[in-house]
Coordinates of C-alpha atoms in Angstrom, one line a residue:
X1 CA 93.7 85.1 92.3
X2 CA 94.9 88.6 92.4
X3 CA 93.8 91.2 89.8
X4 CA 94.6 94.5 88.9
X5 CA 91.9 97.4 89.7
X6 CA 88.4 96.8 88.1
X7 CA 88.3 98.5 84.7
X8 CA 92.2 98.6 84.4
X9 CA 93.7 98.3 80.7
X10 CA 93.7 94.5 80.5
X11 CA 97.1 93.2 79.8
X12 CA 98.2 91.9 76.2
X13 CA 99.3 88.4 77.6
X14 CA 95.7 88.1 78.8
X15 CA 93.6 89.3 76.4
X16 CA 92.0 86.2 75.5
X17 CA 89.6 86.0 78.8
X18 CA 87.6 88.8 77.5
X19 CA 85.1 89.6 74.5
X20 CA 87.5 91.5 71.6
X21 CA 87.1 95.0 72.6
X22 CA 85.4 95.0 76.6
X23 CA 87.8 95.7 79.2
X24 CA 88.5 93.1 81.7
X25 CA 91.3 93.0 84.4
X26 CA 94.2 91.1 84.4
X27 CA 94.0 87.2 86.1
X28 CA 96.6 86.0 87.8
X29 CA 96.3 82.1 89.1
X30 CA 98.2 81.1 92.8
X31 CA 97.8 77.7 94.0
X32 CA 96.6 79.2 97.6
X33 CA 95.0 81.7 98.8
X34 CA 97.9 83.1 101.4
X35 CA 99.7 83.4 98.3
X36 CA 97.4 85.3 96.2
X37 CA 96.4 87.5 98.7
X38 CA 100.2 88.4 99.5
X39 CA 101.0 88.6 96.3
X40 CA 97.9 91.4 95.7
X41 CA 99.5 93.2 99.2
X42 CA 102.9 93.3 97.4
X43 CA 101.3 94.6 94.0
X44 CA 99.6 97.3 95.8
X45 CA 102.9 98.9 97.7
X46 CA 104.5 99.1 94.2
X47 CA 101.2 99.9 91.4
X48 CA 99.5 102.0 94.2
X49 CA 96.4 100.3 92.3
X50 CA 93.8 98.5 94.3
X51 CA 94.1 94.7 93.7
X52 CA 91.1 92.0 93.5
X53 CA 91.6 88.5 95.3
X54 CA 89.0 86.0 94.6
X55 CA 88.8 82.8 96.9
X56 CA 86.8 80.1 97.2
X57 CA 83.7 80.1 99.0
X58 CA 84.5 79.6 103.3
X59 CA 87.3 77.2 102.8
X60 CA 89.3 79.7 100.7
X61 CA 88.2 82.6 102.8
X62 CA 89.5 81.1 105.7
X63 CA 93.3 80.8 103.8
X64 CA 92.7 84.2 103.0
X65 CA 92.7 85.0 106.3
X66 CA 96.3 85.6 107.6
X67 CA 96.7 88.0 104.5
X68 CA 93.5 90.0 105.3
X69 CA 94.8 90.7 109.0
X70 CA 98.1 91.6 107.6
X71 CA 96.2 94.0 104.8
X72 CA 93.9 95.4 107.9
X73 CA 97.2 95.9 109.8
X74 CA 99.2 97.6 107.3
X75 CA 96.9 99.8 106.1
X76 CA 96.7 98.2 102.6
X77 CA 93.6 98.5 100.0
X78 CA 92.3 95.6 98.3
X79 CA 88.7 94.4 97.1
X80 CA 88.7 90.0 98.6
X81 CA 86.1 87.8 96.9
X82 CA 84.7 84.7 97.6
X83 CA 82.0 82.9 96.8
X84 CA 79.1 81.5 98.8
X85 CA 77.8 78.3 98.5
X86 CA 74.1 77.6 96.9
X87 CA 71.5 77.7 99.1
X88 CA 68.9 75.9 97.0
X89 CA 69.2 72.2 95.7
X90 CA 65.7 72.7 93.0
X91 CA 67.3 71.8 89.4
X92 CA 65.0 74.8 88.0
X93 CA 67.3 77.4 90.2
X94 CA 70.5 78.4 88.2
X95 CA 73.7 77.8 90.5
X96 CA 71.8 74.8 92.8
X97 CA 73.7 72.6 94.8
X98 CA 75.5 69.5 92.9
X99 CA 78.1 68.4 95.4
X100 CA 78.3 67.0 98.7
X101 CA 81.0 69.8 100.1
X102 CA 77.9 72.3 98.9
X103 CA 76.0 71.4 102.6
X104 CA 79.2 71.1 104.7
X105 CA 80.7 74.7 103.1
X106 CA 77.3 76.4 103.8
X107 CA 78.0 79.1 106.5
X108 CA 75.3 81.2 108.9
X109 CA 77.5 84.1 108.3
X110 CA 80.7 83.6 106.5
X111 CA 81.7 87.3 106.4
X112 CA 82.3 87.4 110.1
X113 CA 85.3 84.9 109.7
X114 CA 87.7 88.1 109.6
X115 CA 84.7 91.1 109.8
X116 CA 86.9 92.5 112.7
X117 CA 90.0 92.9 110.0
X118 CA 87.7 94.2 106.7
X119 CA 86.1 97.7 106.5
X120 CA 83.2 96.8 105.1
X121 CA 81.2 93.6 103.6
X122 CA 78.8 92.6 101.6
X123 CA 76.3 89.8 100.1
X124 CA 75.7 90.2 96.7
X125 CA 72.0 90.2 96.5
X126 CA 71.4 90.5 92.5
X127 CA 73.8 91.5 89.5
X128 CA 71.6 94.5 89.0
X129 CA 73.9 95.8 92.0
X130 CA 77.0 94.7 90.9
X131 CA 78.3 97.6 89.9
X132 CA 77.7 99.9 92.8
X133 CA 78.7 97.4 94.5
X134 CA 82.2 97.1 93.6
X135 CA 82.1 101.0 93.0
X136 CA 81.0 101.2 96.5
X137 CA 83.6 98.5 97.7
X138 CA 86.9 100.2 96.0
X139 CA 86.2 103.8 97.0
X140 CA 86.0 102.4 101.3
X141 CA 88.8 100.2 100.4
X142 CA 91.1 103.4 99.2
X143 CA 89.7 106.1 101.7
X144 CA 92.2 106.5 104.3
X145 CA 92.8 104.7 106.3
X146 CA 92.8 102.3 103.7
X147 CA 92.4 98.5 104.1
X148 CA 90.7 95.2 102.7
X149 CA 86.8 95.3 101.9
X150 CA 85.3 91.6 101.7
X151 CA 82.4 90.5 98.7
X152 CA 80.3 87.4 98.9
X153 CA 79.0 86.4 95.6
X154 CA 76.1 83.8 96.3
X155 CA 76.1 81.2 93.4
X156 CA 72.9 81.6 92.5
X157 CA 73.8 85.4 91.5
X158 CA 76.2 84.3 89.7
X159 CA 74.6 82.2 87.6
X160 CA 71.9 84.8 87.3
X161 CA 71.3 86.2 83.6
X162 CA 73.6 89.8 83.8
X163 CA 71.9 92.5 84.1
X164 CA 71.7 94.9 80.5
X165 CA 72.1 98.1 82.4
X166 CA 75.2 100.1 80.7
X167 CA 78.4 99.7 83.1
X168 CA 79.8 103.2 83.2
X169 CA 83.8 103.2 82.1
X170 CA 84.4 105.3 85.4
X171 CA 83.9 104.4 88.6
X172 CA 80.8 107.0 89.8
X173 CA 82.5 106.6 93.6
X174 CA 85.8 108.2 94.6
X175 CA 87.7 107.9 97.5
X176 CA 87.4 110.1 101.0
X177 CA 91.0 112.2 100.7
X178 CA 93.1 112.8 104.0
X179 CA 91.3 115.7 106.1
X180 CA 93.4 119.2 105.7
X181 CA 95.7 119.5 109.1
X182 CA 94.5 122.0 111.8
X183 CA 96.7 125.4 111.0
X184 CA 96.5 125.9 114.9
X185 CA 97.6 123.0 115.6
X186 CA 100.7 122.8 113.8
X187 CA 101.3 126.5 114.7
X188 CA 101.5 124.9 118.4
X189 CA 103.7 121.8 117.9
X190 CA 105.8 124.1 115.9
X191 CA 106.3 126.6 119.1
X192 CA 106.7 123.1 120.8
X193 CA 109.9 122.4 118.5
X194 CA 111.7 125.8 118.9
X195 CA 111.3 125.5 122.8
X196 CA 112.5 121.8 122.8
X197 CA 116.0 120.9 123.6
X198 CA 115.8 117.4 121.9
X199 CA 113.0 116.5 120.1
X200 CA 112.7 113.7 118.5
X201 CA 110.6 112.1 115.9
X202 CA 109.3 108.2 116.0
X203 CA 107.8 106.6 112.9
X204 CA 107.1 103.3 110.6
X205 CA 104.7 104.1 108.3
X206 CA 105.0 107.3 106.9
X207 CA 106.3 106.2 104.0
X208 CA 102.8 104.8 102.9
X209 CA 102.1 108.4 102.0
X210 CA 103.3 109.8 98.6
X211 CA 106.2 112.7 99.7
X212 CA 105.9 111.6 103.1
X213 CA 109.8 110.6 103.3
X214 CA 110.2 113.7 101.4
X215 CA 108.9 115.7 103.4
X216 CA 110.4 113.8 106.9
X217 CA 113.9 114.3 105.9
X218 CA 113.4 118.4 105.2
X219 CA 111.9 118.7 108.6
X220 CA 114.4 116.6 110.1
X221 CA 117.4 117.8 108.9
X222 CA 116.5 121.5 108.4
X223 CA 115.3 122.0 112.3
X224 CA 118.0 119.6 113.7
X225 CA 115.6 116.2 114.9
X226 CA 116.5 113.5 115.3
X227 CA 114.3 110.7 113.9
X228 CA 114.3 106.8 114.8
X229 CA 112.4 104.3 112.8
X230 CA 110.6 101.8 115.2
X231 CA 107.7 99.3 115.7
X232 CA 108.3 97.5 112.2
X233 CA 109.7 99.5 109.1
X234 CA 106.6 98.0 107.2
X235 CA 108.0 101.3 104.9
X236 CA 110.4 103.0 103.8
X237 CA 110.4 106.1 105.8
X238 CA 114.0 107.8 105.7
X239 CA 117.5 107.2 103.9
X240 CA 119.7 105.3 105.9
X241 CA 122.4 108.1 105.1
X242 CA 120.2 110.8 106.1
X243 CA 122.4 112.5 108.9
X244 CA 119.3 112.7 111.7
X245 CA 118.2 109.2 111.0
X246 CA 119.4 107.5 114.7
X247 CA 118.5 103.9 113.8
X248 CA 116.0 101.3 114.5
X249 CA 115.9 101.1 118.7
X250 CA 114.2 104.1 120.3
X251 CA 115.0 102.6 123.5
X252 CA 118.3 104.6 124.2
X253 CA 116.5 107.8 122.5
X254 CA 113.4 108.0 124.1
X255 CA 114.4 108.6 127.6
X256 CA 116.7 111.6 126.0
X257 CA 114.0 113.3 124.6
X258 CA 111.5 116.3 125.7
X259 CA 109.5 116.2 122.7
X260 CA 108.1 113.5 120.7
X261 CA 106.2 113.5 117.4
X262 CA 104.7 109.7 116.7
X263 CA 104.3 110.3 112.8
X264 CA 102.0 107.3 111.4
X265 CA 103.7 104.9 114.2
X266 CA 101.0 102.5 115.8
X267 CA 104.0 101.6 118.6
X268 CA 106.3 104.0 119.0
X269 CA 108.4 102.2 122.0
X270 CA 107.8 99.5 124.4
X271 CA 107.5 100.9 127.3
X272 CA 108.6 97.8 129.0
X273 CA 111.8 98.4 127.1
X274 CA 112.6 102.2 127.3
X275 CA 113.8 103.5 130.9
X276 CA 112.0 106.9 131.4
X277 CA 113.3 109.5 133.8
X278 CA 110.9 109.3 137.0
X279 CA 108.4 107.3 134.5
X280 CA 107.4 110.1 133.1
X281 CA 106.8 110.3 129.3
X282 CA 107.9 113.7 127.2
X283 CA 105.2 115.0 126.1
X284 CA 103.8 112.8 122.5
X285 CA 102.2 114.9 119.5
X286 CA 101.0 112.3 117.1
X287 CA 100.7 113.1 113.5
X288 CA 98.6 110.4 111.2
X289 CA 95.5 110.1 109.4
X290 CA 94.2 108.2 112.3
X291 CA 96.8 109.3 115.2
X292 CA 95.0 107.2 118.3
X293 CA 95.3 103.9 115.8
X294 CA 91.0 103.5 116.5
X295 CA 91.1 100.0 114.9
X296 CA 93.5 98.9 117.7
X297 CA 91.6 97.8 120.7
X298 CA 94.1 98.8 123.6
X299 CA 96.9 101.4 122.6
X300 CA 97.6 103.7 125.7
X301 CA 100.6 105.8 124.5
X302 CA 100.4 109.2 125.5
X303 CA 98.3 111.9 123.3
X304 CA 99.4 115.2 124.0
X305 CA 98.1 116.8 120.9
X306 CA 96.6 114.4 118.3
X307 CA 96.6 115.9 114.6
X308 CA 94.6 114.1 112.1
X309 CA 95.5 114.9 108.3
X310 CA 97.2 113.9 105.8
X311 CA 101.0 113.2 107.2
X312 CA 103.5 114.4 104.5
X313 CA 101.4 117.6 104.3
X314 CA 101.3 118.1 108.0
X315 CA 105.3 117.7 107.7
X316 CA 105.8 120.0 104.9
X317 CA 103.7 122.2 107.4
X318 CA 105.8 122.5 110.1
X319 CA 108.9 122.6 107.9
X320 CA 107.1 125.9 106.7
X321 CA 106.3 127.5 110.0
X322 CA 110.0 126.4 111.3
X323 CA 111.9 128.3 108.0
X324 CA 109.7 131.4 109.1
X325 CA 111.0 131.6 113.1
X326 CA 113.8 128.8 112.8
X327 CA 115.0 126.9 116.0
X328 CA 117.7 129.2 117.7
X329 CA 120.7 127.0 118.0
X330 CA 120.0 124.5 115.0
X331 CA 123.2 124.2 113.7
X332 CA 124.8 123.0 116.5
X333 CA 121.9 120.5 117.1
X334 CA 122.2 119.2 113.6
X335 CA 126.3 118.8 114.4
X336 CA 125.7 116.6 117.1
X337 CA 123.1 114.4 115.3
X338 CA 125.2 113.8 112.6
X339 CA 128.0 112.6 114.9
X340 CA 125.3 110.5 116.5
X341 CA 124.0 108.9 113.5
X342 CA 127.3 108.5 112.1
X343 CA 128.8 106.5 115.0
X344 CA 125.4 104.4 115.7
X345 CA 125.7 103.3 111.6
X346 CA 129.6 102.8 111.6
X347 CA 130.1 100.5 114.7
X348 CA 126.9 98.2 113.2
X349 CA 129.2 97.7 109.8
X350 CA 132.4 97.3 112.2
X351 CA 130.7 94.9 114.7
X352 CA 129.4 93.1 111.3
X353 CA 132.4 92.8 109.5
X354 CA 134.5 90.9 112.4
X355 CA 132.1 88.4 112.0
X356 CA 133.6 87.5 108.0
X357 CA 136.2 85.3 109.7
X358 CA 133.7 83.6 112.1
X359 CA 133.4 79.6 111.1
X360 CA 129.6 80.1 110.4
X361 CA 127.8 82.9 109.1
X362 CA 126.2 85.2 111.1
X363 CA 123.2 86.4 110.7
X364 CA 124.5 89.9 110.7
X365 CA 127.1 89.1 108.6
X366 CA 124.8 87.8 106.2
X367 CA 122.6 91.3 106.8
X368 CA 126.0 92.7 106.3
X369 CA 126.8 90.9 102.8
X370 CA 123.2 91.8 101.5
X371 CA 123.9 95.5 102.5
X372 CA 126.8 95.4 100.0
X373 CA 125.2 93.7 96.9
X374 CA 122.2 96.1 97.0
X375 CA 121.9 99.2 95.0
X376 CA 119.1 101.7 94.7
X377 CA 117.2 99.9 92.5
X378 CA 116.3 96.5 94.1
X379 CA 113.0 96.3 96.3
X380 CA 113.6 94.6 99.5
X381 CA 110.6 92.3 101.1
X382 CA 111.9 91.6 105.0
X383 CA 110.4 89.0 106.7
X384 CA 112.1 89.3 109.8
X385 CA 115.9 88.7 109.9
X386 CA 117.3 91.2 107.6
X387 CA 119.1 94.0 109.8
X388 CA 118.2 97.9 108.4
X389 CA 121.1 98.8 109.8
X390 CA 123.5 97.3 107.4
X391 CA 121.5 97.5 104.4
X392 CA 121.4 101.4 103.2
X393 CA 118.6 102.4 101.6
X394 CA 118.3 105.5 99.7
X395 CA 114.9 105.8 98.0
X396 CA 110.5 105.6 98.8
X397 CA 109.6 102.0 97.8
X398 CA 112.4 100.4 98.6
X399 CA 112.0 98.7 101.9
X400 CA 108.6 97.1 103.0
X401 CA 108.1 94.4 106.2
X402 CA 105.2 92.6 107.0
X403 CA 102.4 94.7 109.2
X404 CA 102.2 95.2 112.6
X405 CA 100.4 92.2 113.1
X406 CA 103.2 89.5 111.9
X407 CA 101.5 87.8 110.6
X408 CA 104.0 85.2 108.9
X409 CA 103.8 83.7 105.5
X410 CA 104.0 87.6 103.7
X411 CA 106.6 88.1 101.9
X412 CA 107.2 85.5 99.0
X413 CA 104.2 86.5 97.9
X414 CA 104.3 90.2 98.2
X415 CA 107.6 89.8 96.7
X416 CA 106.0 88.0 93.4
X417 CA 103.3 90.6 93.6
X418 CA 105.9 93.3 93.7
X419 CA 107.7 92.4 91.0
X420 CA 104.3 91.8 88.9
X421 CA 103.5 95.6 89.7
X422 CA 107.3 96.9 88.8
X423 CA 109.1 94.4 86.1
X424 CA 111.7 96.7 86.1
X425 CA 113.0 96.7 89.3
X426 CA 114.9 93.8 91.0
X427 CA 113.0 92.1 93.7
X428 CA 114.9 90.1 97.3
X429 CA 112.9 88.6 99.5
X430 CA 114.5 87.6 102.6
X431 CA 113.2 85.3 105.2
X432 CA 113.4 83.0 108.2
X433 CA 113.3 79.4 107.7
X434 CA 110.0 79.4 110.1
X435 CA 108.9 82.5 107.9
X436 CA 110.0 80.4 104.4
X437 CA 107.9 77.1 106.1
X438 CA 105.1 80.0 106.5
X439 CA 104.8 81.0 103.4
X440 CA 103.2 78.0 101.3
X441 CA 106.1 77.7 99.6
X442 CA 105.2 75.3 97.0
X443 CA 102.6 77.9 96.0
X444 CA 105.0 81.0 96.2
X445 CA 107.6 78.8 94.1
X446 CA 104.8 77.7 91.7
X447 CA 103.8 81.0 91.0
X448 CA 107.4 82.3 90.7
X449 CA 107.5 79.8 87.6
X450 CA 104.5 80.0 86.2
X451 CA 104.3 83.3 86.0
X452 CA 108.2 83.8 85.3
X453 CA 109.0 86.4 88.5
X454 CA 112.7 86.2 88.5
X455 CA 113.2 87.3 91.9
X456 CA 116.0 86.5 94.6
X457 CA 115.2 84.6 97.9
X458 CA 117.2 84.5 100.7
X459 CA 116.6 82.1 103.2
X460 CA 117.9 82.9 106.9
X461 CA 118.4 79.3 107.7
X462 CA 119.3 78.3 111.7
X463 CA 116.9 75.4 111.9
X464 CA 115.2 77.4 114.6
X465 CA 112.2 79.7 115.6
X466 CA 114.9 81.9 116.6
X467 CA 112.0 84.9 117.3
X468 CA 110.0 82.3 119.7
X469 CA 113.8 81.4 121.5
X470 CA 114.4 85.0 122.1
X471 CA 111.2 85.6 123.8
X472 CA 111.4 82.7 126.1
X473 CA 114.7 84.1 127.0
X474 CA 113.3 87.5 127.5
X475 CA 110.3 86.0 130.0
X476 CA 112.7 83.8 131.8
X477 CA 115.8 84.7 131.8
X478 CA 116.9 82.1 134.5
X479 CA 114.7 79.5 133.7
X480 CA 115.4 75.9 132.7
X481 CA 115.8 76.4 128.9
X482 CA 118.4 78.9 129.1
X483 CA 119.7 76.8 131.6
X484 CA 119.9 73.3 129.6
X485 CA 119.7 75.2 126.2
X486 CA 116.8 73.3 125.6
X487 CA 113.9 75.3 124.0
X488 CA 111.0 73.8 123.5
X489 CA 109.0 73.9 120.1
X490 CA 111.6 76.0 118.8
X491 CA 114.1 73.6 117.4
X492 CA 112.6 73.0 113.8
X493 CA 113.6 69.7 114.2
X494 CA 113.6 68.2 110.3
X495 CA 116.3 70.4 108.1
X496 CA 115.1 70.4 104.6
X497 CA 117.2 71.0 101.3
X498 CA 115.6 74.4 100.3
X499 CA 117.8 74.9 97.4
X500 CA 116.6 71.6 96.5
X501 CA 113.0 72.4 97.0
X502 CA 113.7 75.6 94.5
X503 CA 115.5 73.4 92.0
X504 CA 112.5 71.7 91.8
X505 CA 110.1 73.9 90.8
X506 CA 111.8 75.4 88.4
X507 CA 114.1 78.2 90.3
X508 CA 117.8 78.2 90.9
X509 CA 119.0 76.7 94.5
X510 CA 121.6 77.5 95.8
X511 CA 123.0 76.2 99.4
X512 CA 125.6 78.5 101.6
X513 CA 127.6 77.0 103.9
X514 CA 130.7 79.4 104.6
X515 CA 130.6 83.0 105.2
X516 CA 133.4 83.8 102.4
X517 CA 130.8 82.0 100.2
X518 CA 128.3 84.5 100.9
X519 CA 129.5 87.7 98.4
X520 CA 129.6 85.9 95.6
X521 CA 126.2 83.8 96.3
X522 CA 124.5 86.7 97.0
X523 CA 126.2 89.0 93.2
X524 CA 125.8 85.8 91.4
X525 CA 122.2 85.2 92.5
X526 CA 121.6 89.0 91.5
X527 CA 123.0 88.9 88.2
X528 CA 120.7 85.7 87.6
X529 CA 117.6 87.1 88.4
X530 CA 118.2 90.6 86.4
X531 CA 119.5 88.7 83.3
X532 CA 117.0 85.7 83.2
X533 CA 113.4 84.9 84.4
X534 CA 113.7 82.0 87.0
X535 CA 113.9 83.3 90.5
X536 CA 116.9 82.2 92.4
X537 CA 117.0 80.8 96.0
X538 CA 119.9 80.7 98.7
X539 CA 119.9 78.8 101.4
X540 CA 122.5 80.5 103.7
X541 CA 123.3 78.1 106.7
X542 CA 123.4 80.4 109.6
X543 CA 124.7 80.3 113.1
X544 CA 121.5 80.5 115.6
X545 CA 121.7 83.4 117.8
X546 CA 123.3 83.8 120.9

């Protein structure tokens, strides 16, 4: 069950869980842990609180476990709970064991299911430590960089009389904040830009920092770079219309480039992908609170100059020390990045649009469609098929993926726990219908209802791991399933009514089978979901890629 900070006003619809006049959080019930703990991801990007999940014992742990790795990945806070089972069966113990599943849930160490993916656990020895305990785990969950923290809570504790030590109203813990940036260093990558004929900036997570797109596009467009958003947009880092912003694919960039600034970007190209000049690399400043990505065990892209620090201030920085001594020809460079950007974003929507008189939708056509229903106030939640590209995006918090890690089964849940944190905004998810299968839907839809989440689902629907089909084309690109067309385990086989599974649970289905069905689908299931409070699902029939 997500929950909103420790100590956090407790909601009016809630109120009844708690003693008239103590503070309490908010509950929020999910039938599964993946969904819970995606919906407390989702609720983070959008409160900028730090949630609480609370699962059940090692079973529930171990659902909670794709989420964690995704949390870890992405850089997310959030305080995960779970109980342990008792470890005494004496009837004069509070807590003691009562049911069989009490022996076969009993771990020797149950924290070190996902220890690797948590920064920091801990057993809950007596509820005299309970509050520095969660003091203790929210402030490492927050400090940068930020990600899940992991509390056991033996039974017997529970159970426990609480302790009558006062509970402060504050937490006595506060967060580490980002260390300064080095003024000598940024002096030097600064010199590096003015000297540079085409520099170029990579990134995908810089918009996890407040003012970091902010302070990306003034840098960017003021000194003429060129910027390219790569290795999942798990933010929003850039507008779409910003006039440096080259796209999504560094592979045609990189190579162009004598200067490279990695801003918050775990993978900034694959190298297999991008063909260098003599296979040599430009030289790479990377710019992060955690540039060299410790937490990743092999990451071997080039580190030039690392600077640690808070990002957008680093930015703001260098856009500082550039107005002082600007680049000497920067108009022209920022001419001839506009005309880049300008062509790469116009043939997409040309190349998208031929494909409206196509017999079946496309899946950039579809991309295409969504692109033109959207306006600056929807939140998107991409789960792989929905092309940035064709969709603009104008404003921070606007645009989230699922982490690095891919971990699939994201983003009905961050969706719901999205739209929890804003109710305001309008809320898509889009997904695969491997990703949608991923996602314990029956859980994500329950909550949807229960907890009355209008939001809009679009379902990419090809009857196909199309992601698997592309990599087996990619390994073996004369082998025997390209060949016969026959892909193993990637055919779905069974093609289930999802507008039938929504209707169901209490949403709005709707099935698309024609591309000039896919405008009006896509406005109608908008209007639904701002004017009512049952989400809306359409399943879009789409052609399987090439």
């Amino acid at each position: 069950m997500p929950v909103q900070q420790l100590g956090h006003r407790l909601h009016p619809a809630h109120r009844g869980a708690r003693a008239p006049g103590a503070p309490a959080p908010r509950v929020v019930a999910a039938a599964h842990e993946n969904t819970a703990i995606a919906m407390a991801h989702g609720y983070q990007l959008l409160s900028g609180q730090v949630p609480a999940v609370m699962a059940h014992v090692n079973v529930g742990t171990a659902n909670s476990g794709l989420g964690l790795i995704n949390a870890r990945r992405a850089r997310v806070p959030m305080l995960v709970m779970a109980g342990l089972t008792p470890y005494t069966d004496s009837p004069a113990v509070p807590g003691h064991r009562t049911n069989f599943v009490q022996w076969g849930q009993d771990s020797f160490d149950q924290a070190a299911y996902f220890r690797e993916f948590t920064k920091w656990d801990y057993r809950l020895a007596t509820a005299d430590h309970l509050e520095v305990a969660v003091d203790r785990a929210l402030a490492i969950a927050d400090s940068d960089p930020a990600g899940p923290v992991y509390l056991t809570l033996p039974k017997e504790v529970l159970c426990a009389p609480a302790s009558h030590a006062p509970v402060s109203p504050r937490p006595r813990l506060r967060p580490n904040p980002p260390a300064r940036p080095d003024a000598v260093a940024l002096a030097r990558v600064a010199h590096a830009i003015r000297n540079a004929k085409r520099p170029l900036i990579l990134t995908a997570e810089l918009g996890r920092y407040r003012g970091g797109p902010e302070a990306l596009w003034q840098l960017a467009t003021r000194h003429g770079i060129g910027v390219v958003e790569f290795g999942k947009r798990n933010f929003f880092n850039l507008a779409t219309h910003c006039p440096v912003h080259l796209g999504f694919d560094p592979g045609t960039q990189v190579p162009q480039a004598d200067l490279i600034l990695a801003v918050e970007d775990p993978v900034p190209f694959i190298p297999a992908f991008v063909a260098l000049p003599h296979g040599q690399v430009p030289p790479i400043v990377q710019i992060g609170v955690d540039p060299l990505f410790s937490d990743l065990p092999l990451r071997g892209f080039p580190s030039d100059l690392a600077l640690p620090g808070d990002p957008a201030e680093s930015l703001r920085l260098l856009t500082r020390l550039l107005d002082a001594d600007p680049v000497p020809d920067v108009v022209a460079r920022r001419g001839a990045l506009r005309i880049e950007h300008e062509v790469a974003f116009a043939n997409a929507r040309v190349a998208a649009d031929t494909d409206a008189h196509r017999p079946a939708i496309t899946k950039r056509w579809l991309s295409r469609c969504v692109g033109q229903a959207v306006d600056d106030e929807v939140v998107i939640f991409n789960e792989y098929p929905l092309d940035p590209l064709l969709v603009p995006r104008r404003l921070p918090d606007s645009w989230f993926e699922n982490s690095i890690a891919s971990g699939l089964g994201w983003a009905l849940g961050a969706a719901l726990g999205g739209k929890m944190a804003r109710p305001d905004r309008t809320v898509i998810a889009a997904v695969g219908d491997g990703s949608f299968l991923f996602n314990t839907p029956l859980s994500a839809l329950h909550a949807a209802t229960a907890h009355r989440l209008p939001i809009l689902i679009v379902v990419f629907n090809d009857c196909a791991w199309s992601t698997i089909r592309k990599s087996t084309r990619g390994d073996f690109p004369g082998g025997h399933a390209q060949a016969t067309g026959n892909f193993a385990l990637c055919d779905l086989g069974a093609d289930p009514a999802y507008d039938q599974i929504a209707s169901a649970c209490g949403g709005v289905g709707v099935r698309v089978d024609r591309p000039d069905a896919v405008p009006e689908a896509l406005r109608r299931g908008l209007e639904l979901v701002r004017g009512g409070d049952r989400f809306v699902l359409l399943d879009v029939r789409c052609e399987r890629d090439a």
